[in-house]
Amino acid sequence: MSTWRIKGGRRLHGSLRIQGAKNAVLPIMAASIIAECETELLNCPNLSDVKASVDILRHLGCQVTRNGDVVNIDSRGMTRNYIPHELMREMRSSVIFLGAILARCREATLSLPGGCELGPRPIDLHLDALRKLGAEISERSGNIYCRADRLVGTQINLELPSVGATENAILAACAAEGETVITNAAREPEIVDLQSYLIKMGVDMEGAGTPTITVRGFKPVERIGHRIMTDRIVCATILCAVAAAGGKVELLSVEPKDFETVSSALKGMGCQIDCRSNSVTLVSDGRLKAGRPILTRPYPGFPTDAQPLLMAASLKAEGTTVFVENIFENRYRQVPELRRLGADIRVEGRVAMVTGVPELHGAPVNATDLRGGASLVTAALSATGETLVFDSGHIDRGYEDLDKQLLSLGADIKKE
Ligand code: EPZ
């Protein structure tokens, strides 16, 4: 894995366009196989997680080509209905293919997805939803075996508004006879983008973005074109980086409401934020003050993925910022690494207390996971001296060119 060399202390200025959303393109790539069709995806980010999905699609027998940020998927030649361990281990969220393969083939075998850096990542809600639609599921020697002679529409109430379980339920429901109503569904914008793609495919559905999603039926079309939404967590990352380092940044062609909770938190810390219909501008003098407690919640609450990033922006803020991580058990893995830069953070279970320090000092640190790695980069930009971020391959999973974007804003950053 490569290393990032960052010299902090420089203010950042400029305008940026933001990549397509990782967490939208992954379920849409899975959805592209539920019928025999050709899909053209625009604004497709070039990420290692996307490459992992492309490898799975090719393994299943699809033709996939890429030209810049345009990816074409032809699922008419699909021949397989199983995903082996060596492909599943690349990315745990590949479990989203379970519902899609079941919808296409009525039979699916996946190697059980492992946990991940964020703690255990159960899939009980995914499997319960598929069983309710008529699937028989067994687990043996590390594989999930899933088959359904018939998928029949039904009522599915999710115990938790799980993003992945909502997506898997939607994809399997597309092939079900009759109507499926999913309640307590996740409301993330990426699910709205998935619905927009599925409707273009000929699925009769509504309700994405609300707690109740209804899937009525499916009349497949042969060709679909879709532009992936902008990545709201990358937007949040850039805003937190400029808030911490000081300066001014304009994010172009974005949807401000998708990351409104992050913008509002930064405003509460003393940044000036100007939201227009499709742009957001942030101005910061780099001297922030602690804001109100940050409690991560399912959308439209504060996104867990932005918690490490806002934590980085709060390290020198005057006062104490309280974080409560309600989604994942182990999402403070960046804390020991941030302490190496001089941060004052106390963690008690799900609560992290960040007390602002006058200065951070560059140091060698290790990226622990995707957003934890981005958190270290954000903190390094506001530290005095040089920081080396090792294991930065984690960052490549979700950021297309974060180093180049920060370089274009004036950061002293080099990927080695
Ligand atoms: C999606 O993960 C995102 N990944 C995550 O982004 C994001 O952090 C998460 O949603 C929450 O917003 C993708 O979309 C590819 P969940 P997912 O199912 O679907 C528990 C990033 O950094 N749960 O909503 O796996 C689970 O343990 C990644 O881009 C069950 O108990 O998240 C967790 O505590 C990280 N049983 C909570 O629900 C289940 O069957 C939320 O998980 C499923 C989930």
Short mmCIF file of C-alpha atoms and ligand atoms in Angstrom, two decimals:
data_model
loop_
_atom_site.label_atom_id
_atom_site.label_comp_id
_atom_site.label_asym_id
_atom_site.label_seq_id
_atom_site.Cartn_x
_atom_site.Cartn_y
_atom_site.Cartn_z
CA MET A 1 0.00 0.00 0.00
CA SER A 2 1.23 3.54 -0.77
CA THR A 3 2.14 6.25 1.69
CA TRP A 4 0.97 9.87 1.75
CA ARG A 5 3.46 12.60 2.76
CA ILE A 6 1.66 15.74 4.03
CA LYS A 7 3.17 19.02 5.22
CA GLY A 8 0.50 20.83 7.21
CA GLY A 9 -0.12 24.47 8.02
CA ARG A 10 -1.19 25.74 4.60
CA ARG A 11 -4.56 27.35 3.96
CA LEU A 12 -6.65 25.82 1.18
CA HIS A 13 -8.49 27.70 -1.58
CA GLY A 14 -10.36 26.72 -4.73
CA SER A 15 -13.38 25.09 -6.37
CA LEU A 16 -13.92 21.36 -6.85
CA ARG A 17 -16.24 18.98 -8.64
CA ILE A 18 -16.89 15.84 -6.57
CA GLN A 19 -16.78 12.19 -7.72
CA GLY A 20 -19.75 9.87 -8.08
CA ALA A 21 -20.97 8.18 -4.90
CA LYS A 22 -19.32 4.87 -3.93
CA ASN A 23 -22.37 3.84 -1.89
CA ALA A 24 -24.70 4.50 -4.83
CA VAL A 25 -22.68 2.88 -7.62
CA LEU A 26 -22.13 -0.39 -5.71
CA PRO A 27 -25.83 -1.34 -5.28
CA ILE A 28 -26.61 -0.06 -8.81
CA MET A 29 -23.89 -2.32 -10.28
CA ALA A 30 -25.48 -5.25 -8.44
CA ALA A 31 -28.93 -4.18 -9.68
CA SER A 32 -27.70 -4.22 -13.30
CA ILE A 33 -27.93 -8.05 -13.37
CA ILE A 34 -31.55 -8.48 -12.23
CA ALA A 35 -32.59 -8.58 -15.88
CA GLU A 36 -30.92 -9.21 -19.24
CA CYS A 37 -30.02 -5.65 -20.21
CA GLU A 38 -27.30 -3.19 -21.10
CA THR A 39 -26.53 -0.40 -18.63
CA GLU A 40 -24.45 2.73 -19.19
CA LEU A 41 -23.35 4.37 -15.92
CA LEU A 42 -22.03 7.95 -16.05
CA ASN A 43 -20.02 9.69 -13.28
CA CYS A 44 -18.75 6.30 -12.10
CA PRO A 45 -15.88 6.83 -9.63
CA ASN A 46 -12.59 5.00 -10.16
CA LEU A 47 -12.25 3.23 -6.78
CA SER A 48 -10.88 -0.12 -5.62
CA ASP A 49 -14.36 -1.02 -4.27
CA VAL A 50 -15.82 -0.34 -7.74
CA LYS A 51 -13.12 -2.51 -9.30
CA ALA A 52 -14.07 -5.28 -6.86
CA SER A 53 -17.68 -5.04 -8.09
CA VAL A 54 -16.57 -5.08 -11.73
CA ASP A 55 -14.54 -8.23 -11.02
CA ILE A 56 -17.66 -9.87 -9.57
CA LEU A 57 -19.81 -8.84 -12.56
CA ARG A 58 -17.22 -10.31 -14.96
CA HIS A 59 -17.00 -13.49 -12.86
CA LEU A 60 -20.79 -13.84 -13.17
CA GLY A 61 -20.42 -13.66 -16.95
CA CYS A 62 -21.27 -10.00 -17.65
CA GLN A 63 -19.37 -7.88 -20.16
CA VAL A 64 -18.03 -4.75 -18.44
CA THR A 65 -16.07 -1.96 -20.13
CA ARG A 66 -14.86 1.36 -18.76
CA ASN A 67 -13.99 4.55 -20.60
CA GLY A 68 -13.07 7.30 -18.15
CA ASP A 69 -16.02 7.76 -15.79
CA VAL A 70 -18.39 5.83 -18.08
CA VAL A 71 -18.94 2.14 -17.30
CA ASN A 72 -20.97 -0.13 -19.58
CA ILE A 73 -22.40 -3.38 -18.20
CA ASP A 74 -23.99 -6.01 -20.46
CA SER A 75 -25.66 -8.59 -18.20
CA ARG A 76 -27.21 -10.63 -21.02
CA GLY A 77 -24.35 -13.15 -20.95
CA MET A 78 -24.57 -13.92 -17.24
CA THR A 79 -23.77 -17.62 -16.66
CA ARG A 80 -22.91 -18.02 -12.95
CA ASN A 81 -24.88 -17.54 -9.73
CA TYR A 82 -22.12 -17.85 -7.14
CA ILE A 83 -19.40 -15.56 -5.79
CA PRO A 84 -16.29 -17.28 -4.42
CA HIS A 85 -14.39 -16.29 -1.30
CA GLU A 86 -11.50 -14.65 -3.15
CA LEU A 87 -13.94 -12.13 -4.65
CA MET A 88 -16.18 -11.70 -1.59
CA ARG A 89 -13.20 -11.03 0.68
CA GLU A 90 -12.27 -7.96 -1.43
CA MET A 91 -15.36 -6.08 -0.27
CA ARG A 92 -17.88 -7.12 2.37
CA SER A 93 -20.68 -5.01 0.91
CA SER A 94 -20.70 -7.43 -2.04
CA VAL A 95 -23.44 -9.16 -0.03
CA ILE A 96 -25.72 -6.80 -2.00
CA PHE A 97 -25.28 -9.22 -4.94
CA LEU A 98 -27.27 -11.86 -3.00
CA GLY A 99 -30.65 -10.24 -3.66
CA ALA A 100 -29.69 -9.40 -7.23
CA ILE A 101 -28.52 -12.91 -8.20
CA LEU A 102 -31.60 -14.40 -6.50
CA ALA A 103 -33.83 -12.07 -8.53
CA ARG A 104 -32.16 -13.14 -11.77
CA CYS A 105 -31.46 -16.85 -11.17
CA ARG A 106 -33.67 -17.80 -8.19
CA GLU A 107 -30.52 -19.37 -6.78
CA ALA A 108 -27.41 -17.74 -5.31
CA THR A 109 -24.33 -18.90 -3.44
CA LEU A 110 -21.99 -16.44 -1.76
CA SER A 111 -19.00 -16.97 0.47
CA LEU A 112 -20.00 -15.49 3.85
CA PRO A 113 -18.78 -11.87 3.96
CA GLY A 114 -16.23 -11.34 6.71
CA GLY A 115 -16.47 -8.68 9.35
CA CYS A 116 -14.59 -5.50 8.70
CA GLU A 117 -12.52 -2.90 10.49
CA LEU A 118 -15.68 -1.31 11.88
CA GLY A 119 -16.65 -4.34 13.92
CA PRO A 120 -18.99 -7.30 13.29
CA ARG A 121 -21.10 -6.69 10.19
CA PRO A 122 -24.01 -9.14 10.59
CA ILE A 123 -26.33 -9.79 7.67
CA ASP A 124 -29.24 -11.28 9.66
CA LEU A 125 -31.62 -8.53 8.47
CA HIS A 126 -30.65 -9.19 4.84
CA LEU A 127 -31.37 -12.94 5.20
CA ASP A 128 -34.64 -12.41 7.13
CA ALA A 129 -35.92 -10.14 4.35
CA LEU A 130 -35.04 -12.66 1.62
CA ARG A 131 -36.67 -15.50 3.60
CA LYS A 132 -39.86 -13.44 3.90
CA LEU A 133 -39.90 -13.20 0.08
CA GLY A 134 -39.75 -16.99 -0.15
CA ALA A 135 -36.04 -17.80 -0.20
CA GLU A 136 -34.67 -20.91 1.52
CA ILE A 137 -31.28 -20.05 2.99
CA SER A 138 -28.68 -22.31 4.57
CA GLU A 139 -25.10 -21.71 5.67
CA ARG A 140 -22.45 -24.40 5.27
CA SER A 141 -18.64 -24.38 5.18
CA GLY A 142 -18.46 -20.60 5.04
CA ASN A 143 -21.00 -20.24 2.22
CA ILE A 144 -24.56 -18.95 2.10
CA TYR A 145 -26.83 -21.08 -0.12
CA CYS A 146 -29.98 -19.27 -1.19
CA ARG A 147 -32.75 -20.55 -3.46
CA ALA A 148 -36.36 -19.68 -4.21
CA ASP A 149 -38.62 -21.59 -6.60
CA ARG A 150 -40.87 -18.55 -6.37
CA LEU A 151 -40.40 -15.05 -4.93
CA VAL A 152 -43.70 -13.72 -3.64
CA GLY A 153 -44.36 -10.11 -2.68
CA THR A 154 -44.93 -9.54 1.05
CA GLN A 155 -44.66 -7.10 3.94
CA ILE A 156 -41.06 -6.73 5.27
CA ASN A 157 -40.48 -4.73 8.45
CA LEU A 158 -36.76 -4.15 9.12
CA GLU A 159 -35.75 -4.21 12.79
CA LEU A 160 -33.08 -1.62 11.96
CA PRO A 161 -33.07 0.80 9.00
CA SER A 162 -30.08 -1.08 7.53
CA VAL A 163 -28.88 0.37 4.22
CA GLY A 164 -27.67 -2.96 2.82
CA ALA A 165 -30.68 -4.95 4.01
CA THR A 166 -33.03 -2.35 2.47
CA GLU A 167 -31.15 -2.62 -0.85
CA ASN A 168 -31.09 -6.44 -0.84
CA ALA A 169 -34.83 -6.55 -0.07
CA ILE A 170 -35.59 -4.11 -2.92
CA LEU A 171 -33.53 -6.08 -5.47
CA ALA A 172 -35.11 -9.45 -4.62
CA ALA A 173 -38.59 -7.85 -4.50
CA CYS A 174 -38.14 -6.68 -8.12
CA ALA A 175 -38.55 -10.32 -9.22
CA ALA A 176 -41.36 -11.17 -6.76
CA GLU A 177 -44.93 -11.89 -7.84
CA GLY A 178 -47.17 -9.19 -6.39
CA GLU A 179 -46.47 -6.20 -4.19
CA THR A 180 -43.74 -5.91 -1.53
CA VAL A 181 -43.88 -3.20 1.14
CA ILE A 182 -40.67 -2.58 3.10
CA THR A 183 -41.17 -0.62 6.34
CA ASN A 184 -38.55 0.94 8.62
CA ALA A 185 -36.46 1.13 5.44
CA ALA A 186 -33.18 3.07 5.37
CA ARG A 187 -33.68 6.55 3.85
CA GLU A 188 -30.17 7.29 2.58
CA PRO A 189 -29.92 9.32 -0.69
CA GLU A 190 -28.04 6.40 -2.26
CA ILE A 191 -31.23 4.33 -1.99
CA VAL A 192 -33.12 7.09 -3.82
CA ASP A 193 -30.46 6.87 -6.56
CA LEU A 194 -30.92 3.07 -6.69
CA GLN A 195 -34.69 3.54 -7.07
CA SER A 196 -34.13 6.07 -9.87
CA TYR A 197 -32.01 3.51 -11.74
CA LEU A 198 -34.49 0.65 -11.14
CA ILE A 199 -37.43 2.72 -12.41
CA LYS A 200 -35.45 3.33 -15.63
CA MET A 201 -35.00 -0.49 -15.79
CA GLY A 202 -38.79 -0.89 -15.77
CA VAL A 203 -39.40 -1.55 -12.07
CA ASP A 204 -42.69 -0.18 -10.71
CA MET A 205 -41.65 1.13 -7.26
CA GLU A 206 -41.86 4.20 -5.02
CA GLY A 207 -40.99 5.47 -1.56
CA ALA A 208 -37.17 5.44 -1.53
CA GLY A 209 -36.00 8.19 0.84
CA THR A 210 -38.97 7.51 3.13
CA PRO A 211 -39.34 4.72 5.73
CA THR A 212 -41.82 2.86 3.49
CA ILE A 213 -40.79 1.50 0.09
CA THR A 214 -43.24 -0.30 -2.22
CA VAL A 215 -42.16 -2.56 -5.11
CA ARG A 216 -45.05 -3.63 -7.34
CA GLY A 217 -43.58 -5.32 -10.40
CA PHE A 218 -41.02 -5.33 -13.17
CA LYS A 219 -41.25 -4.97 -16.96
CA PRO A 220 -37.55 -5.05 -17.94
CA VAL A 221 -36.27 -2.72 -20.64
CA GLU A 222 -33.18 -3.57 -22.64
CA ARG A 223 -31.04 -0.44 -22.34
CA ILE A 224 -30.62 1.90 -19.37
CA GLY A 225 -28.55 5.06 -18.99
CA HIS A 226 -27.95 6.50 -15.51
CA ARG A 227 -25.72 9.17 -13.96
CA ILE A 228 -24.48 8.27 -10.46
CA MET A 229 -25.25 10.86 -7.76
CA THR A 230 -22.43 12.90 -6.21
CA ASP A 231 -20.65 11.40 -3.20
CA ARG A 232 -21.96 13.25 -0.14
CA ILE A 233 -19.26 11.81 2.16
CA VAL A 234 -16.48 13.04 -0.13
CA CYS A 235 -18.21 16.47 0.00
CA ALA A 236 -18.15 16.24 3.81
CA THR A 237 -14.48 15.22 3.72
CA ILE A 238 -13.40 18.27 1.69
CA LEU A 239 -15.46 20.64 3.86
CA CYS A 240 -13.90 19.21 7.06
CA ALA A 241 -10.40 19.47 5.59
CA VAL A 242 -10.80 23.16 4.68
CA ALA A 243 -12.56 23.88 7.99
CA ALA A 244 -9.56 22.41 9.85
CA ALA A 245 -6.79 23.95 7.71
CA GLY A 246 -8.51 27.30 7.13
CA GLY A 247 -9.36 28.81 3.74
CA LYS A 248 -12.24 28.79 1.27
CA VAL A 249 -13.67 26.06 -0.95
CA GLU A 250 -16.60 25.91 -3.35
CA LEU A 251 -18.10 22.47 -4.12
CA LEU A 252 -19.75 22.49 -7.55
CA SER A 253 -22.65 20.36 -8.88
CA VAL A 254 -23.53 18.94 -5.48
CA GLU A 255 -26.82 18.36 -3.64
CA PRO A 256 -26.48 20.45 -0.40
CA LYS A 257 -29.29 18.66 1.44
CA ASP A 258 -27.43 15.32 1.16
CA PHE A 259 -24.79 16.49 3.66
CA GLU A 260 -26.73 19.26 5.41
CA THR A 261 -26.03 17.79 8.88
CA VAL A 262 -22.29 18.07 8.29
CA SER A 263 -22.50 21.62 6.90
CA SER A 264 -24.66 22.64 9.85
CA ALA A 265 -22.19 21.14 12.36
CA LEU A 266 -19.29 23.03 10.72
CA LYS A 267 -21.34 26.24 10.79
CA GLY A 268 -21.86 25.68 14.52
CA MET A 269 -18.07 25.45 14.87
CA GLY A 270 -17.58 28.91 13.34
CA CYS A 271 -17.33 28.27 9.60
CA GLN A 272 -19.26 30.40 7.11
CA ILE A 273 -21.36 28.16 4.88
CA ASP A 274 -23.23 29.36 1.78
CA CYS A 275 -25.59 26.79 0.23
CA ARG A 276 -26.98 27.42 -3.27
CA SER A 277 -29.19 25.08 -5.33
CA ASN A 278 -26.24 22.95 -6.52
CA SER A 279 -23.17 24.30 -4.76
CA VAL A 280 -21.82 24.78 -1.24
CA THR A 281 -19.12 27.28 -0.25
CA LEU A 282 -17.25 27.10 3.08
CA VAL A 283 -14.98 29.76 4.56
CA SER A 284 -12.92 29.08 7.69
CA ASP A 285 -10.24 31.02 9.56
CA GLY A 286 -8.93 27.71 10.90
CA ARG A 287 -9.71 28.75 14.49
CA LEU A 288 -12.85 26.77 15.27
CA LYS A 289 -14.83 26.38 18.45
CA ALA A 290 -16.35 23.17 19.78
CA GLY A 291 -19.87 22.64 18.46
CA ARG A 292 -22.86 20.77 19.87
CA PRO A 293 -22.59 17.00 20.52
CA ILE A 294 -22.44 14.86 17.37
CA LEU A 295 -24.68 11.78 17.54
CA THR A 296 -24.45 9.52 14.48
CA ARG A 297 -27.81 8.26 13.22
CA PRO A 298 -29.34 6.68 10.13
CA TYR A 299 -30.15 9.28 7.45
CA PRO A 300 -31.35 12.03 7.79
CA GLY A 301 -29.31 12.02 11.00
CA PHE A 302 -25.59 12.78 11.16
CA PRO A 303 -23.82 10.16 8.97
CA THR A 304 -21.51 7.71 10.73
CA ASP A 305 -19.16 7.91 7.72
CA ALA A 306 -18.55 11.62 8.44
CA GLN A 307 -17.87 11.15 12.18
CA PRO A 308 -14.09 10.54 11.78
CA LEU A 309 -13.86 13.54 9.45
CA LEU A 310 -15.63 15.97 11.75
CA MET A 311 -13.55 14.61 14.62
CA ALA A 312 -10.42 15.61 12.70
CA ALA A 313 -11.82 19.11 12.20
CA SER A 314 -12.55 19.42 15.95
CA LEU A 315 -9.03 18.53 17.22
CA LYS A 316 -7.91 22.17 17.59
CA ALA A 317 -11.38 23.63 18.18
CA GLU A 318 -11.64 25.66 21.38
CA GLY A 319 -13.53 23.64 24.01
CA THR A 320 -14.69 20.02 24.08
CA THR A 321 -16.64 18.27 21.32
CA VAL A 322 -18.65 15.16 22.27
CA PHE A 323 -19.19 12.36 19.74
CA VAL A 324 -21.62 9.47 20.19
CA GLU A 325 -21.21 6.71 17.59
CA ASN A 326 -24.56 4.90 17.42
CA ILE A 327 -24.12 2.89 14.23
CA PHE A 328 -20.90 0.88 14.35
CA GLU A 329 -19.21 -0.69 17.37
CA ASN A 330 -15.68 0.04 16.35
CA ARG A 331 -15.64 3.37 14.55
CA TYR A 332 -13.05 5.12 16.72
CA ARG A 333 -10.10 3.21 15.26
CA GLN A 334 -8.62 6.49 14.05
CA VAL A 335 -8.34 7.79 17.64
CA PRO A 336 -4.97 6.22 18.64
CA GLU A 337 -3.50 7.50 15.37
CA LEU A 338 -4.92 11.00 15.88
CA ARG A 339 -3.38 11.00 19.38
CA ARG A 340 0.02 10.46 17.74
CA LEU A 341 -0.48 13.91 16.16
CA GLY A 342 -1.08 15.37 19.63
CA ALA A 343 -4.88 15.15 19.78
CA ASP A 344 -6.58 15.02 23.20
CA ILE A 345 -9.36 12.42 22.83
CA ARG A 346 -10.94 10.23 25.50
CA VAL A 347 -13.10 7.28 24.45
CA GLU A 348 -15.62 5.58 26.77
CA GLY A 349 -17.59 2.96 24.81
CA ARG A 350 -19.63 4.77 22.15
CA VAL A 351 -18.67 8.23 23.46
CA ALA A 352 -15.55 10.15 22.39
CA MET A 353 -14.64 13.47 24.06
CA VAL A 354 -12.34 15.67 21.96
CA THR A 355 -10.69 18.56 23.83
CA GLY A 356 -9.17 21.12 21.50
CA VAL A 357 -5.39 21.56 21.65
CA PRO A 358 -3.53 24.69 20.48
CA GLU A 359 -1.36 22.77 18.05
CA LEU A 360 -1.00 19.37 16.33
CA HIS A 361 2.42 18.04 15.31
CA GLY A 362 3.10 15.92 12.23
CA ALA A 363 3.99 12.26 12.87
CA PRO A 364 4.01 8.88 11.10
CA VAL A 365 0.50 7.33 11.37
CA ASN A 366 -1.34 4.30 9.97
CA ALA A 367 -4.69 4.42 8.17
CA THR A 368 -6.95 1.87 9.86
CA ASP A 369 -9.98 1.98 7.57
CA LEU A 370 -11.49 4.09 4.78
CA ARG A 371 -12.88 7.08 6.69
CA GLY A 372 -10.30 6.74 9.47
CA GLY A 373 -7.61 7.19 6.83
CA ALA A 374 -9.33 10.30 5.46
CA SER A 375 -9.54 11.58 9.03
CA LEU A 376 -5.75 11.32 9.41
CA VAL A 377 -5.21 13.24 6.15
CA THR A 378 -7.62 15.95 7.33
CA ALA A 379 -5.84 16.28 10.68
CA ALA A 380 -2.39 16.30 9.03
CA LEU A 381 -3.39 19.32 6.93
CA SER A 382 -3.83 21.39 10.10
CA ALA A 383 -0.76 19.99 11.89
CA THR A 384 2.64 21.71 12.10
CA GLY A 385 5.31 19.75 10.27
CA GLU A 386 5.25 16.57 8.21
CA THR A 387 2.89 13.61 8.56
CA LEU A 388 3.33 10.26 6.83
CA VAL A 389 0.09 8.30 6.40
CA PHE A 390 0.90 4.61 5.89
CA ASP A 391 -1.52 1.91 4.58
CA SER A 392 -3.27 4.57 2.54
CA GLY A 393 -4.75 1.90 0.28
CA HIS A 394 -7.74 2.02 2.63
CA ILE A 395 -8.37 5.57 1.36
CA ASP A 396 -8.35 4.44 -2.28
CA ARG A 397 -11.41 2.27 -1.54
CA GLY A 398 -13.66 5.34 -1.38
CA TYR A 399 -11.73 8.35 -2.69
CA GLU A 400 -10.92 8.63 -6.39
CA ASP A 401 -8.19 11.25 -6.11
CA LEU A 402 -8.34 12.92 -2.70
CA ASP A 403 -4.61 13.74 -2.88
CA LYS A 404 -4.97 15.50 -6.25
CA GLN A 405 -8.06 17.39 -5.08
CA LEU A 406 -6.29 18.64 -1.94
CA LEU A 407 -3.18 19.47 -4.02
CA SER A 408 -5.38 21.60 -6.32
CA LEU A 409 -6.53 23.53 -3.22
CA GLY A 410 -2.92 24.29 -2.28
CA ALA A 411 -2.10 21.46 0.13
CA ASP A 412 1.49 20.15 0.30
CA ILE A 413 0.65 16.48 -0.23
CA LYS A 414 2.47 13.70 -2.11
CA LYS A 415 1.41 10.09 -2.70
CA GLU A 416 4.50 7.83 -2.69
C1 EPZ B 1 -23.69 1.10 4.41
O1 EPZ B 1 -23.15 -0.03 5.05
C2 EPZ B 1 -22.51 1.85 3.83
N1 EPZ B 1 -21.82 1.00 2.85
C3 EPZ B 1 -21.55 2.25 4.95
O2 EPZ B 1 -20.51 3.02 4.36
C4 EPZ B 1 -22.31 3.14 5.94
O3 EPZ B 1 -21.45 3.46 7.02
C5 EPZ B 1 -23.53 2.37 6.47
O4 EPZ B 1 -24.37 1.96 5.35
C6 EPZ B 1 -24.38 3.21 7.41
O5 EPZ B 1 -24.80 4.36 6.74
C7 EPZ B 1 -22.33 0.91 1.60
O6 EPZ B 1 -23.37 1.46 1.29
C8 EPZ B 1 -21.55 0.07 0.64
P1 EPZ B 1 -26.03 -0.90 7.65
P2 EPZ B 1 -24.12 -1.22 5.57
O7 EPZ B 1 -26.53 -2.22 7.19
O8 EPZ B 1 -25.23 -1.40 4.60
C9 EPZ B 1 -26.29 -3.35 11.69
C10 EPZ B 1 -18.31 3.71 4.03
O9 EPZ B 1 -17.47 4.20 4.79
N2 EPZ B 1 -26.83 -4.46 10.89
O10 EPZ B 1 -26.90 0.30 7.51
O11 EPZ B 1 -23.28 -2.38 5.90
C11 EPZ B 1 -24.81 -3.12 11.41
O12 EPZ B 1 -24.02 -3.99 12.20
C12 EPZ B 1 -19.16 2.54 4.47
O13 EPZ B 1 -18.55 4.13 2.88
C13 EPZ B 1 -27.31 -5.59 11.53
O14 EPZ B 1 -27.30 -5.68 12.76
O15 EPZ B 1 -24.67 -0.56 6.91
C14 EPZ B 1 -24.61 -1.68 11.79
O16 EPZ B 1 -24.41 -1.59 13.18
C15 EPZ B 1 -18.76 2.07 5.84
N3 EPZ B 1 -27.78 -6.61 10.78
C16 EPZ B 1 -25.96 -1.04 11.44
O17 EPZ B 1 -26.90 -2.12 11.28
C17 EPZ B 1 -27.83 -6.57 9.41
O18 EPZ B 1 -28.29 -7.53 8.76
C18 EPZ B 1 -25.95 -0.23 10.15
O19 EPZ B 1 -25.51 -1.07 9.15
C19 EPZ B 1 -27.32 -5.40 8.77
C20 EPZ B 1 -26.83 -4.36 9.53
#
